[in-house]
Short mmCIF file of C-alpha atoms and ligand atoms in Angstrom, two decimals:
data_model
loop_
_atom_site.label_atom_id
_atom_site.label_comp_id
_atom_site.label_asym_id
_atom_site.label_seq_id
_atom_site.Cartn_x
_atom_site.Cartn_y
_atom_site.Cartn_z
CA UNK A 1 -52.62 -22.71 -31.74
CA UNK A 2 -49.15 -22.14 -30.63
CA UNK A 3 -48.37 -19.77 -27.69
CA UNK A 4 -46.22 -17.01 -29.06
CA UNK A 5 -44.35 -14.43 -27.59
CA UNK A 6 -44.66 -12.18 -30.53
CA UNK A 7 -42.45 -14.00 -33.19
CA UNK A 8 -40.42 -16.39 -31.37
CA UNK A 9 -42.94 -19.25 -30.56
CA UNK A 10 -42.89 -20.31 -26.73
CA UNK A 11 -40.83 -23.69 -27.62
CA UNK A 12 -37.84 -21.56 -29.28
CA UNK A 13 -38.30 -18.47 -26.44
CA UNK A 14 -38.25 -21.64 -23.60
CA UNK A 15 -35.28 -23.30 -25.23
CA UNK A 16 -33.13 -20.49 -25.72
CA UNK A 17 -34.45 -19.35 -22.00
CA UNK A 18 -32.55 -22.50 -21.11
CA UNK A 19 -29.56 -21.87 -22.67
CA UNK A 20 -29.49 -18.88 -21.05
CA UNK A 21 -29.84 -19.92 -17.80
CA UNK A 22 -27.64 -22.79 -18.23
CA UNK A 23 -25.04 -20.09 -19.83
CA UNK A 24 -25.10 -17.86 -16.86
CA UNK A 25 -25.07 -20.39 -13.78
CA UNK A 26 -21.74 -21.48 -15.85
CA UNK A 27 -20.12 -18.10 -16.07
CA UNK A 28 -21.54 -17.65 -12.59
CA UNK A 29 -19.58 -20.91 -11.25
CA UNK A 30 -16.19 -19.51 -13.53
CA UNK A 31 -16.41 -16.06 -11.95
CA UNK A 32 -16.81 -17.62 -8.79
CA UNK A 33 -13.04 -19.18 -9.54
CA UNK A 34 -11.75 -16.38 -11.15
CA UNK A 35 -9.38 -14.48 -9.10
CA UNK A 36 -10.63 -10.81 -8.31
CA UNK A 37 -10.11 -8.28 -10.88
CA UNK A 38 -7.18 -5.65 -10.10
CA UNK A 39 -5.81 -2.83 -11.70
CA UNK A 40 -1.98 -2.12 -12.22
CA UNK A 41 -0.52 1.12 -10.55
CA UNK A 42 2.96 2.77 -11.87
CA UNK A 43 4.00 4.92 -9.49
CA UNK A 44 6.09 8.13 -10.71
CA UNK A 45 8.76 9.29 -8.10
CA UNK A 46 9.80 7.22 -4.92
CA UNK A 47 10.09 9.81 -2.70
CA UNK A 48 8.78 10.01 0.95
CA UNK A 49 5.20 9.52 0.22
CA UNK A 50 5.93 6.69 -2.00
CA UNK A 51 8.06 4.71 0.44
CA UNK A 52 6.85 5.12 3.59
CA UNK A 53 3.00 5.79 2.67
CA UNK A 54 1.89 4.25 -0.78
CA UNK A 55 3.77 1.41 -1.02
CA UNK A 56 2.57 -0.20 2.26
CA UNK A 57 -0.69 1.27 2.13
CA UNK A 58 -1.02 -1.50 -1.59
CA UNK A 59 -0.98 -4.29 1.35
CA UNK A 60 -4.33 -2.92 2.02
CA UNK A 61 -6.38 -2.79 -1.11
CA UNK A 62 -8.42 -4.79 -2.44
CA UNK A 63 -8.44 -3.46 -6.35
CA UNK A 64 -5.37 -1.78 -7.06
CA UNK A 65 -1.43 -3.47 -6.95
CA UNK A 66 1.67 -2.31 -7.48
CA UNK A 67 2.81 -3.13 -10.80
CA UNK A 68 5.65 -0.46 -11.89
CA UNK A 69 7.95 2.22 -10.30
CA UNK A 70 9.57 5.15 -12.20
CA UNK A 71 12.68 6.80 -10.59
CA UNK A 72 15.52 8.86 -11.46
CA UNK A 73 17.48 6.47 -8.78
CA UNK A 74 18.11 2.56 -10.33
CA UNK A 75 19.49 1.21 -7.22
CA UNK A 76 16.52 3.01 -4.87
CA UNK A 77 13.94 1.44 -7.57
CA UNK A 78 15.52 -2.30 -7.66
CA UNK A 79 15.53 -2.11 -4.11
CA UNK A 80 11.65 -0.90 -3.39
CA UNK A 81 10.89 -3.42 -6.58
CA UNK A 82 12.33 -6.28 -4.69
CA UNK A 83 10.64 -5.67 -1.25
CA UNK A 84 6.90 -5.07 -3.23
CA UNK A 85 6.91 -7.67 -5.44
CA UNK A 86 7.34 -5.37 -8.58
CA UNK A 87 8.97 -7.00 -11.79
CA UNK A 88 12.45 -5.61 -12.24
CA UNK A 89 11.66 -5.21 -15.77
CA UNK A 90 9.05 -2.68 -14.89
CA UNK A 91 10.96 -0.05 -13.87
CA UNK A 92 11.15 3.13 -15.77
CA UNK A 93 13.23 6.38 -15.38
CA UNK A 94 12.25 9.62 -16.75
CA UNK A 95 13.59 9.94 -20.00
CA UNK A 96 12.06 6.12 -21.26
CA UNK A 97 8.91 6.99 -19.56
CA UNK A 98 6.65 7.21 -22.28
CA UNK A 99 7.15 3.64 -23.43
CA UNK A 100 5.04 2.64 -20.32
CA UNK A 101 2.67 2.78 -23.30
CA UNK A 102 3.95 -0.54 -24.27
CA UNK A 103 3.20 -2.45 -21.21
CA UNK A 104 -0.37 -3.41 -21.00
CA UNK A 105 0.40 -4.22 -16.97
CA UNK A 106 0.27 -0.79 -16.40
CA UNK A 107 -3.14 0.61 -15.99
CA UNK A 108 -3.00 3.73 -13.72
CA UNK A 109 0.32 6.22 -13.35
CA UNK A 110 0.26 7.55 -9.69
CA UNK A 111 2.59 10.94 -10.22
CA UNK A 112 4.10 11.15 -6.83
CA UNK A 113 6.74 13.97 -7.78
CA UNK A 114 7.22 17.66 -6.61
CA UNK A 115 4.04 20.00 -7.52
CA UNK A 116 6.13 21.76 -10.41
CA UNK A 117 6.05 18.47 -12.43
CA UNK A 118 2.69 16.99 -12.08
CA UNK A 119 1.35 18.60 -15.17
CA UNK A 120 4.14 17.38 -17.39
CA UNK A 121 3.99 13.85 -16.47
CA UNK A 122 0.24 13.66 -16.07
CA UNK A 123 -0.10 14.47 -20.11
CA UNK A 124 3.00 12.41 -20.64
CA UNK A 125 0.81 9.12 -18.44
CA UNK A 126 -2.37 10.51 -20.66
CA UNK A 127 -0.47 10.07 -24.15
CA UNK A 128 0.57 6.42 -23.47
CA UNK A 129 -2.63 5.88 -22.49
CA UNK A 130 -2.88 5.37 -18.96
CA UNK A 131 -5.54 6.68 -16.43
CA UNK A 132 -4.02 9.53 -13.87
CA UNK A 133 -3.90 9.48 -10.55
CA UNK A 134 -2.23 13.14 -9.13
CA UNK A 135 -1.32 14.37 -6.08
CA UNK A 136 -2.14 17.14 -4.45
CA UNK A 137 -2.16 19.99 -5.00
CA UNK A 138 -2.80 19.25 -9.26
CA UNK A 139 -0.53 21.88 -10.41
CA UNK A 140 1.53 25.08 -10.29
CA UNK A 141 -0.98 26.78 -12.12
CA UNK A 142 -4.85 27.31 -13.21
CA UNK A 143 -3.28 27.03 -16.61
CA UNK A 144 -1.34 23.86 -16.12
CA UNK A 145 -4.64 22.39 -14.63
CA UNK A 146 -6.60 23.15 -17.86
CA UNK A 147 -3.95 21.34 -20.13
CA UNK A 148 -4.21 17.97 -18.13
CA UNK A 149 -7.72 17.88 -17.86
CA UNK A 150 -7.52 18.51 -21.36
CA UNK A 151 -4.64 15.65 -21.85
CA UNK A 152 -6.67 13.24 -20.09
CA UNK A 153 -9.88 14.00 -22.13
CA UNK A 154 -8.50 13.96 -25.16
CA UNK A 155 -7.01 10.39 -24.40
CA UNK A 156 -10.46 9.36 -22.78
CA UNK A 157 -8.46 8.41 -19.53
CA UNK A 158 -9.52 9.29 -15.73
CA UNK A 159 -7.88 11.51 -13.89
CA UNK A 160 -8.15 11.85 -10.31
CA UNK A 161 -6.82 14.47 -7.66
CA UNK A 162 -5.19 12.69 -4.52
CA UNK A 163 -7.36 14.23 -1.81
CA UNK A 164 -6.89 11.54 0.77
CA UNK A 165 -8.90 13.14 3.35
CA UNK A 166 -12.00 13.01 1.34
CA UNK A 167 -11.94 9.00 1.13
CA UNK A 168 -11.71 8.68 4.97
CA UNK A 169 -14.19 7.72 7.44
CA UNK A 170 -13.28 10.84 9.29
CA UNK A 171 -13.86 13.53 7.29
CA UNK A 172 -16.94 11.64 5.73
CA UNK A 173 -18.39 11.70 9.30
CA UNK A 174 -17.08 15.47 9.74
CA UNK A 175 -19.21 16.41 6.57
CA UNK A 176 -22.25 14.23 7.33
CA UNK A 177 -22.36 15.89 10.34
CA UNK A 178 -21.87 19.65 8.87
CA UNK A 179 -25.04 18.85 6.69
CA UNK A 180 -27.07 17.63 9.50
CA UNK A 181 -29.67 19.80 11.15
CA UNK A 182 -29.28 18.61 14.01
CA UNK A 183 -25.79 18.96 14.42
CA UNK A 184 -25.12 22.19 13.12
CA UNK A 185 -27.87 23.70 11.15
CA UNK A 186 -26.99 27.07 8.69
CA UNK A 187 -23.34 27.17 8.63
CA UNK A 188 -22.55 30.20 9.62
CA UNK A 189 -18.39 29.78 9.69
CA UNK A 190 -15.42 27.43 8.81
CA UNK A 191 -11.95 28.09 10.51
CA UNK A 192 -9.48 25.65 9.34
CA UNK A 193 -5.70 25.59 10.26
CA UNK A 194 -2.95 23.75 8.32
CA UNK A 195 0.67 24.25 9.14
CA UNK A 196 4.39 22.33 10.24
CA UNK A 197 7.45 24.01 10.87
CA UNK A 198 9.64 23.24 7.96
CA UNK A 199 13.27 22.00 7.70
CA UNK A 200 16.30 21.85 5.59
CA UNK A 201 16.14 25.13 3.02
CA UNK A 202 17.61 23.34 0.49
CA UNK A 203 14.28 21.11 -0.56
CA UNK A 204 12.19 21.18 -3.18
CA UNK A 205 9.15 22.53 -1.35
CA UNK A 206 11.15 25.91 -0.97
CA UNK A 207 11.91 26.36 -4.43
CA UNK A 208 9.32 28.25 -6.65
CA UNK A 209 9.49 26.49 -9.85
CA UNK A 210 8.89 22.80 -8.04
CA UNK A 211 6.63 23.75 -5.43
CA UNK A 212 4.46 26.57 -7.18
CA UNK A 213 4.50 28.76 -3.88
CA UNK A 214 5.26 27.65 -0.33
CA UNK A 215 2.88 26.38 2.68
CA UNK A 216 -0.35 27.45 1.06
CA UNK A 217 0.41 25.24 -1.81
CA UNK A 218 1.17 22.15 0.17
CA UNK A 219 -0.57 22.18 3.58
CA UNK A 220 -2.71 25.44 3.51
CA UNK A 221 -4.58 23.44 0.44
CA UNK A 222 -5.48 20.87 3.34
CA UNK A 223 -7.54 24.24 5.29
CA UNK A 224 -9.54 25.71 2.06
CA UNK A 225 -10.18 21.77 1.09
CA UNK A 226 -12.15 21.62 4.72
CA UNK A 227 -13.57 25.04 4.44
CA UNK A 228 -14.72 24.11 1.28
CA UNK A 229 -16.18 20.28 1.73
CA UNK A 230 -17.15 20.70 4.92
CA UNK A 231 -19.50 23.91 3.86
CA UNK A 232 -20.58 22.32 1.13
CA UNK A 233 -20.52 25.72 -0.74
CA UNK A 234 -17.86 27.12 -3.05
CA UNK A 235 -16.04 30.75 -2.25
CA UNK A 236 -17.46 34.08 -4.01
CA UNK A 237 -14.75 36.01 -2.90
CA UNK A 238 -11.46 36.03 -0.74
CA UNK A 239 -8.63 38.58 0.75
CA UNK A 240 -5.66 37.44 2.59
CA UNK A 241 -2.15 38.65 3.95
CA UNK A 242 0.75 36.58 3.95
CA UNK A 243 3.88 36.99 5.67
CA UNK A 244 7.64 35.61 6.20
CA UNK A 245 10.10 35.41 8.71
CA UNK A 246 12.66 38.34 7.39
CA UNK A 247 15.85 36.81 6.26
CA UNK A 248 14.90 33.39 7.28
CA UNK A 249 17.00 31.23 4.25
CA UNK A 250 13.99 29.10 3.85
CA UNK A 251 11.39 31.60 2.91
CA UNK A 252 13.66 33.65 0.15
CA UNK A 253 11.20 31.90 -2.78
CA UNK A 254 8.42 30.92 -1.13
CA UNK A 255 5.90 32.45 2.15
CA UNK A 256 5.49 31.68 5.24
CA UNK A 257 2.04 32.12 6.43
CA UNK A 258 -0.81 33.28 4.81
CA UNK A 259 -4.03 34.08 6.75
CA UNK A 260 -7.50 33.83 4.37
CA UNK A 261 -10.34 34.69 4.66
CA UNK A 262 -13.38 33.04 2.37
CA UNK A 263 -16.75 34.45 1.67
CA UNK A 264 -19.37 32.21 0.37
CA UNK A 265 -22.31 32.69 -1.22
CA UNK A 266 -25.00 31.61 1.86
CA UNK A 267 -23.22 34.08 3.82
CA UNK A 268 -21.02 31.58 5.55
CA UNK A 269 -17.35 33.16 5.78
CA UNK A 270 -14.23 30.06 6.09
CA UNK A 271 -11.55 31.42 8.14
CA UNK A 272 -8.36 29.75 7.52
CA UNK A 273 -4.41 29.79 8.13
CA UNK A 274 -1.89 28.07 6.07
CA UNK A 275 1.91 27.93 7.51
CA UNK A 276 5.45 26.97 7.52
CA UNK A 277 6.34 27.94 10.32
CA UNK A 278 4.58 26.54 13.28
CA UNK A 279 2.51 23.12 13.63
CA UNK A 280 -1.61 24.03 13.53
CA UNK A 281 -4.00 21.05 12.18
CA UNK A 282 -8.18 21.80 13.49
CA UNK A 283 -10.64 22.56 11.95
CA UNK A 284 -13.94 23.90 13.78
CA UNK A 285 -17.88 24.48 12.10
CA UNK A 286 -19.99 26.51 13.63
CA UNK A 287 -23.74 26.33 13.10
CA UNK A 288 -26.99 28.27 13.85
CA UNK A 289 -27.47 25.40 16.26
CA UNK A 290 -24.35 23.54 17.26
CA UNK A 291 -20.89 22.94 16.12
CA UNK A 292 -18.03 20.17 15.10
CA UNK A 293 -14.65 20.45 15.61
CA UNK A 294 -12.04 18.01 14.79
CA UNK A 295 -7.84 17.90 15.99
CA UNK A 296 -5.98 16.67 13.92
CA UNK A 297 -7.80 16.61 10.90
CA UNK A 298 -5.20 16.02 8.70
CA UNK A 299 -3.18 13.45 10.10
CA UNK A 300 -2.13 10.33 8.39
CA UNK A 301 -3.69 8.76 11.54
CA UNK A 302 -5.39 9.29 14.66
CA UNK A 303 -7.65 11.81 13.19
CA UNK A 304 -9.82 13.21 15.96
CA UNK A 305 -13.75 14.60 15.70
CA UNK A 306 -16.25 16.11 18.14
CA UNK A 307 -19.60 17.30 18.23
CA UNK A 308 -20.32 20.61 20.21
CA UNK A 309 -18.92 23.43 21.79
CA UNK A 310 -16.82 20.83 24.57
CA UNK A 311 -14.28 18.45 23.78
CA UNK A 312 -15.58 15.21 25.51
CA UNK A 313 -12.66 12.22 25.79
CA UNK A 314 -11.36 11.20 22.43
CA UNK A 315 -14.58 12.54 20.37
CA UNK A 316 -17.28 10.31 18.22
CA UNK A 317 -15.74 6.64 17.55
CA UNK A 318 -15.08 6.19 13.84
CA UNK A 319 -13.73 3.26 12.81
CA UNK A 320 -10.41 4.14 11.23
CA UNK A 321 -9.21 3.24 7.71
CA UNK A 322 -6.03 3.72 5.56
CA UNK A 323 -6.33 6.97 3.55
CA UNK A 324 -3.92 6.19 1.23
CA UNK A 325 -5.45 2.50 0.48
CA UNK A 326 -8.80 4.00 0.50
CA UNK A 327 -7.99 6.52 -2.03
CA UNK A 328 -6.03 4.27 -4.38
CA UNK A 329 -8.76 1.39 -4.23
CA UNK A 330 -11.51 4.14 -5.90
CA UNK A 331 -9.42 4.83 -8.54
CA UNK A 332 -8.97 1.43 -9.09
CA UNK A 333 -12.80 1.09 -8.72
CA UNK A 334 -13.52 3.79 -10.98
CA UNK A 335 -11.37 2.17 -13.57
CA UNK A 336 -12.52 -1.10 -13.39
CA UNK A 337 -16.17 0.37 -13.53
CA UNK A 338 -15.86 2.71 -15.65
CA UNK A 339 -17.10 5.76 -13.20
CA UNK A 340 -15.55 9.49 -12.43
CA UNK A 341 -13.73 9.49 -9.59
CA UNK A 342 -15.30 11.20 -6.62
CA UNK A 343 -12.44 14.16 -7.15
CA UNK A 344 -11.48 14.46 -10.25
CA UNK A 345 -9.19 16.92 -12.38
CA UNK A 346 -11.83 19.75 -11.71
CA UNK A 347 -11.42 19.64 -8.14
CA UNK A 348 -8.15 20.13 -8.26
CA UNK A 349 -8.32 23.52 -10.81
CA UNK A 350 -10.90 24.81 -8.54
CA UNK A 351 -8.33 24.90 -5.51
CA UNK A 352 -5.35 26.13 -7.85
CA UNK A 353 -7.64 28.65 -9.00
CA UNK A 354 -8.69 29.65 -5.62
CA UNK A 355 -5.26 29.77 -4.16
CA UNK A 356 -3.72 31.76 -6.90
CA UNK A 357 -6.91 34.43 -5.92
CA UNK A 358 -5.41 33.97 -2.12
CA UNK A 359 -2.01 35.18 -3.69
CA UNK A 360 -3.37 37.70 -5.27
CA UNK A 361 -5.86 39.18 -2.42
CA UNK A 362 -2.48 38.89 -0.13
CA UNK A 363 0.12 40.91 -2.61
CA UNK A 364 -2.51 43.36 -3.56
CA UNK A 365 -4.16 43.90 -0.26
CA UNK A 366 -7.76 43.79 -1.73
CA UNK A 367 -10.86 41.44 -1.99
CA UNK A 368 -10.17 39.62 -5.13
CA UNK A 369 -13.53 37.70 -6.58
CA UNK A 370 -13.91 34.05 -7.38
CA UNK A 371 -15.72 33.56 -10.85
P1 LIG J 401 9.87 13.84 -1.80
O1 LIG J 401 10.83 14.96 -1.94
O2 LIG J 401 10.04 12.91 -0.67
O3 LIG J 401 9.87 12.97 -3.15
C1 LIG J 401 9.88 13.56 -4.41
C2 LIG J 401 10.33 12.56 -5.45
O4 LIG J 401 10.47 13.23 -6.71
C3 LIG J 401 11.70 11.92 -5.13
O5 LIG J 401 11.66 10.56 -5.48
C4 LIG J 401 12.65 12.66 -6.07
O6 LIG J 401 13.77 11.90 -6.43
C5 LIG J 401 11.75 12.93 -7.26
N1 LIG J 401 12.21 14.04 -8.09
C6 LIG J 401 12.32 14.02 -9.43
N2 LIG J 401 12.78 15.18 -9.89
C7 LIG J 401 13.01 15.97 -8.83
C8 LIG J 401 13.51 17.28 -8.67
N3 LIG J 401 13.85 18.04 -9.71
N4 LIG J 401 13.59 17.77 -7.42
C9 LIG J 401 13.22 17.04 -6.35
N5 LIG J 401 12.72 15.77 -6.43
C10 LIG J 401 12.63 15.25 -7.68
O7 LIG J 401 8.41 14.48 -1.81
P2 LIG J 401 7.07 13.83 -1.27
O8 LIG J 401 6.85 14.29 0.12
O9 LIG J 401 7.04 12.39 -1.56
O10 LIG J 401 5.99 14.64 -2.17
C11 LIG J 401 5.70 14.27 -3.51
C12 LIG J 401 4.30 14.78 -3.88
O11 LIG J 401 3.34 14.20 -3.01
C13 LIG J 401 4.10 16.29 -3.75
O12 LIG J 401 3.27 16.75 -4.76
C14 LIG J 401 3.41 16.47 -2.40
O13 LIG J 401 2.60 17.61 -2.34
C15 LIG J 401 2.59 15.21 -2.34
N6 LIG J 401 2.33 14.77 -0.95
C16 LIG J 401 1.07 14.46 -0.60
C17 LIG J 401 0.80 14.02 0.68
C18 LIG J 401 -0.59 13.61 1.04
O14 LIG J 401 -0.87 13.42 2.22
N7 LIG J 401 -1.47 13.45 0.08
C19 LIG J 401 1.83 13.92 1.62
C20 LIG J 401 3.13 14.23 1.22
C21 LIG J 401 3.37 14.65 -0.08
#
């Protein structure tokens, strides 16, 4: 009687097993040749960041390149084209944007432009089709939020919120180390500090319409992003005050400081301050049974963390990486795997939605709830 493995009779299911086998050592041998799958980035606006930041940090990845830039400047563009390796005949400006859509190179638009225009482009990268990679913070406004998670759904594309921090060994270590019981137990409080003095009036980051508010927006989001990932817990309620220098010519759109406070649901209050002003960048958790602290936090480099109440030598010895190549290589990851990234749009409404409460608390001088 023939052995059968239901219908297929053992001859055909050992044959075909064969073929199988054969099959796969060959595509195993061709993937072994085949060079390492990448994915293209465009990135929108070659500002600062850009040039001195992202564009290096590409030497560094393993998944995504370089593949486009798109600039309002031709001669700044030809130039960083030519020293990356980017085809001249990928670069875009802002009007022809939206026939990136026509160049399959182009997998993932970075949008690298003042805070007022990350919505706009972000829907614009959506419609032609490409995955989204914003920075920080996502928008103006709650609102603005919505519509590009809504752009990028709609379009079945990723989009991902440029929270370096969170794709660093420090801060990974910093919020191992607030969920350890050993370390610090119940949470009890957060304080987190974020603030530079600030230049030349005249830029964009002064001027309501690009920047969506002043220091909170930009480096006070960098103190409710700790108090928020490194308690694990999202705020209930907040108040704040906020304050600026009288007729200082840089603060006549924007504040200054702004001092929050955040109550979460545990019980666990974040204490934070964001500013223009004056340079601040710790963080501290404090535990039923111990604490972390960490200065700078939110340095490009040299990121510093301790355990306890004393600062011993340099603190715990991380093994640094690039945040910016880090960052950049999971959105290429999540792309080329088809996964969420680890911060996506909805991370970044949840902070524009908290900070607009923090403006709120601090012009109407109440507690103003978090839904
Ligand atoms: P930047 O001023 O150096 O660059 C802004 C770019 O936008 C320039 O290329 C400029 O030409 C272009 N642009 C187009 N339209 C403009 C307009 N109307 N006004 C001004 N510029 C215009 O700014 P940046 O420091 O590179 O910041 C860009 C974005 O990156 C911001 O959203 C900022 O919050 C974010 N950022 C993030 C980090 C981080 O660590 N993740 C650090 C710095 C900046």
């Amino acid at each position: 009687m023939a052995f059968e493995f239901g219908s297929v009779s053992r001859r055909t299911f050992l044959a075909s097993s064969a073929i199988a086998l054969g099959s796969s050592a060959v595509l195993a041998r061709a993937s072994a040749a085949e060079p390492k799958k990448t994915v293209g980035f465009a990135l929108v606006g070659i500002g600062k960041l850009s040039m001195e930041q992202l564009l290096p940090a590409f030497a560094k990845c393993e998944y995504a390149r370089p593949v486009a830039l798109v600039s309002g400047h031709p001669e700044k563009a030809k130039e960083q084209a030519a020293k990356y390796g980017i085809d001249p005949k990928n670069i875009y400006n802002y009007e022809n944007y939206d026939t990136i859509k026509n160049n399959p190179a182009i997998d993932v638009v970075y949008i690298v432009l003042p805070n007022g225009m990350h919505a706009e482009y972000t829907i614009r990268g959506a419609q032609a089709g490409k995955h989204v990679l914003c920075e920080k913070p996502m928008a103006n406004t709650p609102a603005e939020c919505a519509a590009m998670i809504d752009a990028c759904e709609k379009a079945a594309r990723k989009l991902m919120i440029a929270y370096r921090l969170q794709y660093e060994p420090v801060t990974q270590r910093a919020i191992e180390l607030a969920r350890s019981p050993e370390a610090v137990s119940v949470i009890k409080q957060v304080t987190a500090e974020g603030g530079f003095n600030i230049g030349d009036p005249k830029q964009w980051r002064l001027n309501r319409k690009l920047a969506g508010g002043g220091s909170m927006m930009d480096i006070g989001i960098y103190a409710l992003q700790a108090a928020r990932y490194l308690s694990g817990e999202e705020p209930v309620e907040v108040t704040a005050i906020s304050y600026s220098t009288p007729n200082d010519p840089r603060f006549k759109e924007v504040e200054e400081t702004v001092a929050f406070d955040l109550k979460f649901k545990s019980g666990a209050v974040g204490s934070c301050v964001s500013s223009y002003g004056y340079g601040c960048n710790r963080f501290r958790v404090y535990g039923t049974k111990g604490q972390i602290q960490s200065e700078p936090y939110l340095s490009y480099q040299g990121n510093r963390l301790w355990q306890g109440e004393d600062r011993q030598g340099n603190g715990l010895e991380i093994t640094p990486g690039n945040h910016f190549a880090l960052e950049m290589d999971h959105m290429a990851q999540c792309v080329l795997d088809d996964k969420t990234p680890k911060t996506p749009g909805a991370e970044g409404l949840q902070d524009v939605k908290i900070i607009t409460a923090i403006y709120e608390a601090a012009k109407s001088g109440a507690a103003v709830k978090i839904a």
